[in-house]
Coordinates of C-alpha atoms in Angstrom, one line a residue:
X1 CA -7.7 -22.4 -23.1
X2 CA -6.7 -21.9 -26.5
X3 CA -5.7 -19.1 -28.4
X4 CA -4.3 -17.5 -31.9
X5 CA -2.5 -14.4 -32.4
X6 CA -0.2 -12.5 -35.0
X7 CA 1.3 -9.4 -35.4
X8 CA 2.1 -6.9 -38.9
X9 CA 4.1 -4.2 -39.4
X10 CA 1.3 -2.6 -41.1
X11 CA 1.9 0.6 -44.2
X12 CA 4.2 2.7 -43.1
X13 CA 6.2 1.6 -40.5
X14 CA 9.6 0.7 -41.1
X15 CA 10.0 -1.6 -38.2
X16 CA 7.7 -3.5 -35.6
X17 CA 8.1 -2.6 -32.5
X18 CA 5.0 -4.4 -30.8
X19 CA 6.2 -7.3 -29.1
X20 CA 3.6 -10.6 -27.7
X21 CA 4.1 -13.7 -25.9
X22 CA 1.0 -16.5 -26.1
X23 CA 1.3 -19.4 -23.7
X24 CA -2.2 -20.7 -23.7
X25 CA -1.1 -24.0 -21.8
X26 CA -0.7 -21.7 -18.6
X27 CA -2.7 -19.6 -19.6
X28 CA 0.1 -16.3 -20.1
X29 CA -0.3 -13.7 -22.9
X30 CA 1.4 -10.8 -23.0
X31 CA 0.9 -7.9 -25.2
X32 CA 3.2 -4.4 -25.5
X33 CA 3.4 -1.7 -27.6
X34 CA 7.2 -0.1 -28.2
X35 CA 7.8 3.5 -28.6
X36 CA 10.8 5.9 -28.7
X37 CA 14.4 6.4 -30.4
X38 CA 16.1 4.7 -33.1
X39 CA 15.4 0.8 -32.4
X40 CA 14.1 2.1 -28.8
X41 CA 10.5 1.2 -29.2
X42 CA 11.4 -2.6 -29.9
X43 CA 14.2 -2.6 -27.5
X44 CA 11.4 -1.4 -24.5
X45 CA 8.5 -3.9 -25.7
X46 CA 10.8 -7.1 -26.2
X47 CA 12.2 -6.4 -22.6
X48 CA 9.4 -6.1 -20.9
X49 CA 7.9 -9.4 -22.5
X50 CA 11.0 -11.2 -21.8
X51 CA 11.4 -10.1 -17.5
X52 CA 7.6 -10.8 -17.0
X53 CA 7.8 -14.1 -19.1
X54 CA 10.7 -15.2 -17.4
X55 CA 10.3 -14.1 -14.1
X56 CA 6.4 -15.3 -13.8
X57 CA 5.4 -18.1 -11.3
X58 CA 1.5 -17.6 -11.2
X59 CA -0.9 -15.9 -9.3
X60 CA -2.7 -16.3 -6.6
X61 CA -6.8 -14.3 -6.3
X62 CA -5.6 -13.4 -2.9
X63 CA -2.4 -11.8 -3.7
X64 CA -3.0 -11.5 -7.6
X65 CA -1.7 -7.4 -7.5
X66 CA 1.3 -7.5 -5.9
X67 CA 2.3 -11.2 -8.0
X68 CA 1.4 -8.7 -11.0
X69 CA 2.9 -5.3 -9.7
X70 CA 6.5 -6.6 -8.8
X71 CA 7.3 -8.0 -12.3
X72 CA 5.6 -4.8 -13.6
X73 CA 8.4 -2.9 -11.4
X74 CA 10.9 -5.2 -12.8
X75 CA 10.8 -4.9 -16.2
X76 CA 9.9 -0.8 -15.9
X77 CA 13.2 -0.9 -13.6
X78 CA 14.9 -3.0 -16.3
X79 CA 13.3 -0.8 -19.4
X80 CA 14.3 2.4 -17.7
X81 CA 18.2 1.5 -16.4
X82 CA 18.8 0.7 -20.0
X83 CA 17.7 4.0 -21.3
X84 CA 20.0 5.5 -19.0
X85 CA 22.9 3.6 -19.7
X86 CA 22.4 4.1 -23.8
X87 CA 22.1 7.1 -25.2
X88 CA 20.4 5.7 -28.3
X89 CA 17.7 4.0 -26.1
X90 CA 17.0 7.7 -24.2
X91 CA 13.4 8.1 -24.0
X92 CA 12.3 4.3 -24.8
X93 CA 8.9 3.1 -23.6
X94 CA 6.1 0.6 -24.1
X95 CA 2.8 0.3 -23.3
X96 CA 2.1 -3.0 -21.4
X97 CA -0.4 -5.7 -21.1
X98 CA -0.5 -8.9 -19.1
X99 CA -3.5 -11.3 -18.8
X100 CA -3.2 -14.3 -17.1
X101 CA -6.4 -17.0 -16.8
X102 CA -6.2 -19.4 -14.1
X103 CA -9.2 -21.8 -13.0
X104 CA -11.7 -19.4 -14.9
X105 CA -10.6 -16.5 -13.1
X106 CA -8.9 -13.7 -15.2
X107 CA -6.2 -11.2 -14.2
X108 CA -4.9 -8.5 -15.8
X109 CA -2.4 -5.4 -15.1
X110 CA -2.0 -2.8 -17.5
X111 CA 0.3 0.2 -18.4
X112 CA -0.9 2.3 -21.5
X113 CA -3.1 2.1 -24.1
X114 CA -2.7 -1.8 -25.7
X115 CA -6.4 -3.2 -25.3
X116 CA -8.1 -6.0 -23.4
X117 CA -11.6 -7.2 -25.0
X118 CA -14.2 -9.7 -23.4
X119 CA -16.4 -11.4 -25.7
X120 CA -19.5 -13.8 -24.4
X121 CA -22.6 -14.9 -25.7
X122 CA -22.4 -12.4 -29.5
X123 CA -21.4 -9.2 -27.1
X124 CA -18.0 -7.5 -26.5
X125 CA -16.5 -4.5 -24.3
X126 CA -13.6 -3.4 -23.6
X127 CA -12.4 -4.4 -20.1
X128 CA -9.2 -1.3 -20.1
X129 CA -9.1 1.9 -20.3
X130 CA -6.9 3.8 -22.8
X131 CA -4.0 5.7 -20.9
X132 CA -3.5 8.2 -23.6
X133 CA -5.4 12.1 -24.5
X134 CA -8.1 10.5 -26.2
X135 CA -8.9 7.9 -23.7
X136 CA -9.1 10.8 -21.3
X137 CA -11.5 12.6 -23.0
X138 CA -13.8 9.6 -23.7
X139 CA -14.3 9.4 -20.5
X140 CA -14.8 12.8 -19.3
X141 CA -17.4 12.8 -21.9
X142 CA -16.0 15.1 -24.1
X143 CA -15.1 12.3 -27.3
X144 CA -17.5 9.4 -28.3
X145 CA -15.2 6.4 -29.3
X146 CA -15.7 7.4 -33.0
X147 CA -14.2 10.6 -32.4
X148 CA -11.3 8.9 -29.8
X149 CA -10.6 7.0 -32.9
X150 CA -9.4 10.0 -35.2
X151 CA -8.3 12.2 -32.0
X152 CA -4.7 13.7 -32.5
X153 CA -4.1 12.7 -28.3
X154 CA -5.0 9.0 -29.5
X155 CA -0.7 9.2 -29.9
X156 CA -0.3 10.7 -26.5
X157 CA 0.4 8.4 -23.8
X158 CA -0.2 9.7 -20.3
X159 CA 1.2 6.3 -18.9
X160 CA 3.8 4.0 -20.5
X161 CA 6.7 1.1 -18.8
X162 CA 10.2 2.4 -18.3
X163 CA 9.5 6.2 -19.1
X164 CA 9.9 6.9 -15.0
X165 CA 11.8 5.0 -12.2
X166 CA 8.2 4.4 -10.8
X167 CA 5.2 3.5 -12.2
X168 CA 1.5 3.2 -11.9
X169 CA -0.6 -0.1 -12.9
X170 CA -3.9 -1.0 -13.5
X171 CA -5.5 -4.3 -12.6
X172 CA -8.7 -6.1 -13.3
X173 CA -10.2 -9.5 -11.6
X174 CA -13.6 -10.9 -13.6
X175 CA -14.8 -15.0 -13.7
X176 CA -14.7 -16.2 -17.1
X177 CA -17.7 -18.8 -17.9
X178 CA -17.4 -21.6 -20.7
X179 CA -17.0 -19.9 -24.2
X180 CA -15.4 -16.9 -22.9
X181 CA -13.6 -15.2 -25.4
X182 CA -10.1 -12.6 -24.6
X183 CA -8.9 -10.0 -27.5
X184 CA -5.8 -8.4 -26.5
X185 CA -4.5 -5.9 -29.5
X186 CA -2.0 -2.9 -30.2
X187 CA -3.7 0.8 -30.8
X188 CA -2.9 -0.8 -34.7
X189 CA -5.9 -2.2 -34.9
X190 CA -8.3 -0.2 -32.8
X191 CA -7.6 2.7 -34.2
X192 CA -9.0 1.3 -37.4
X193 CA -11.7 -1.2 -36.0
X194 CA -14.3 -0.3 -33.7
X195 CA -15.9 -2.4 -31.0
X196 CA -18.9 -2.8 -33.2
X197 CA -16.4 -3.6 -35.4
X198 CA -15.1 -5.9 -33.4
X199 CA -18.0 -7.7 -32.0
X200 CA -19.3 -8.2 -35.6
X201 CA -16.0 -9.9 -37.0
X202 CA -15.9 -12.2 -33.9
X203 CA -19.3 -13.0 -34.3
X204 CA -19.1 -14.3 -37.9
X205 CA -16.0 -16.2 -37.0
X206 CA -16.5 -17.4 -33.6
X207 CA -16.2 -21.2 -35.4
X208 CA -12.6 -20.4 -36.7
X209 CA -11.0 -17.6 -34.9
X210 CA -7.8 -17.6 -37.0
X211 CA -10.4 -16.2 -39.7
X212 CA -11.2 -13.5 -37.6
X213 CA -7.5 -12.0 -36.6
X214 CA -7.1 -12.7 -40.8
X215 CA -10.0 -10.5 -41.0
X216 CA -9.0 -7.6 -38.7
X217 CA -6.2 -7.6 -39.5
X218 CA -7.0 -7.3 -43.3
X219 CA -10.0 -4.9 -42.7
X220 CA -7.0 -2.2 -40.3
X221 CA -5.0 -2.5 -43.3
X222 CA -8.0 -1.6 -45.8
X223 CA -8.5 1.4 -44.1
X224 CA -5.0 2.7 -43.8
X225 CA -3.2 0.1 -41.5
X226 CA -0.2 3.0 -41.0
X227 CA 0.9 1.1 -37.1
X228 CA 2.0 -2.4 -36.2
X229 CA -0.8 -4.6 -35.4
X230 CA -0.6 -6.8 -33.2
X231 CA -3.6 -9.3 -32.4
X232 CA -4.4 -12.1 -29.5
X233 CA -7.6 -14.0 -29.1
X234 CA -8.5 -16.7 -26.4
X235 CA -11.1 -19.2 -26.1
X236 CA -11.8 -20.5 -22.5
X237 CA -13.1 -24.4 -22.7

């Protein structure tokens, strides 16, 4: 497994609360998106990065949910105790994305709207779903992905770590074959960058992926670029 990954503050923010964690030799990457009160956002995605990296020992296919859901539970418990003990941290959140690859089998759990991509032989989709409005809509047929993409709700999570003492996660299971390729990202860049987009970029720089977060990430900022961006891609050998 390899990968490559960087992260930008993009046009307007002041700060960058997205948060990531790559550890391709055991096959870890972690992704989330920080949101809420002055220096909240950061404080929300750095913790959660930090319990699940430190608390994680593997997973097992048999057991791979509950391995997942308890440090999900731990950091959202962690995330939402500190709100309550700082007033200045009242309200923080993050969106939250673990993938883990393990003898060609990939696991993910998710909170939010931070994507997971799968690329293989020229072709991409998106394996997640967005918790936000938009995301909603997309899939009650009322938005097309184009129109998701300039959607007001595209800002409105509808799940997100540490808001609530409990919390609901998403998993996925799917083999990976030889070649396999993983993008995780920030709502930074897809709500610049299609998965046409996407696939096309990849594509033309499947050879030298560094080139192709370079790319993105220069092609978000081109067309406004106004939210941290933050970028992973694996390679599964």
């Amino acid at each position: 497994m390899k990968a490559w990954s960087l992260t930008d503050i993009g046009l307007k923010r002041i700060e960058n609360e997205d948060f990531y964690y790559c550890d391709a030799a055991n096959g870890l990457f972690l992704i989330a998106d920080g949101m809420g009160g002055h220096a909240g956002g950061e404080v929300a995605s750095a913790t959660a990065v930090k319990v699940f990296r430190d608390h994680f020992m593997g997973v097992t296919a048999e057991n791979y949910q509950k391995e997942i859901a308890d440090l999900f539970l731990l950091a959202n418990r962690e995330i939402y105790d500190l709100a309550q003990r700082k007033k200045q941290l009242k309200g923080m959140g993050t969106t939250f994305v673990a993938t883990i690859v393990s003898e060609n089998q990939l696991y993910i759990g998710y909170v939010g709207d931070s994507r997971v991509y799968l690329y293989r032989q020229g072709g991409i989709h998106c394996l997640t779903q967005d918790q936000n409005v938009a995301g909603q809509l997309v899939r009650e047929g009322e938005l097309t992905e184009e129109e998701a993409m300039e959607h007001p709700g595209k800002n409105l999570l509808t799940n997100a770590m540490g808001t609530h003492p409990t919390l609901d996660i998403a998993f996925i299971h799917e083999s990976l074959e030889a070649n396999d390729m993983l993008l995780m990202c920030t709502d930074g860049l897809n709500s610049f960058l299609s998965t046409s987009d996407l696939e096309g970029i990849i594509r033309k720089y499947e050879k030298d992926p560094s080139k192709a977060l370079d790319k993105m990430l220069k092609t978000a900022l081109e067309r406004g670029g106004d939210d941290n961006i933050t970028i992973i891609l694996t390679k599964n050998s």
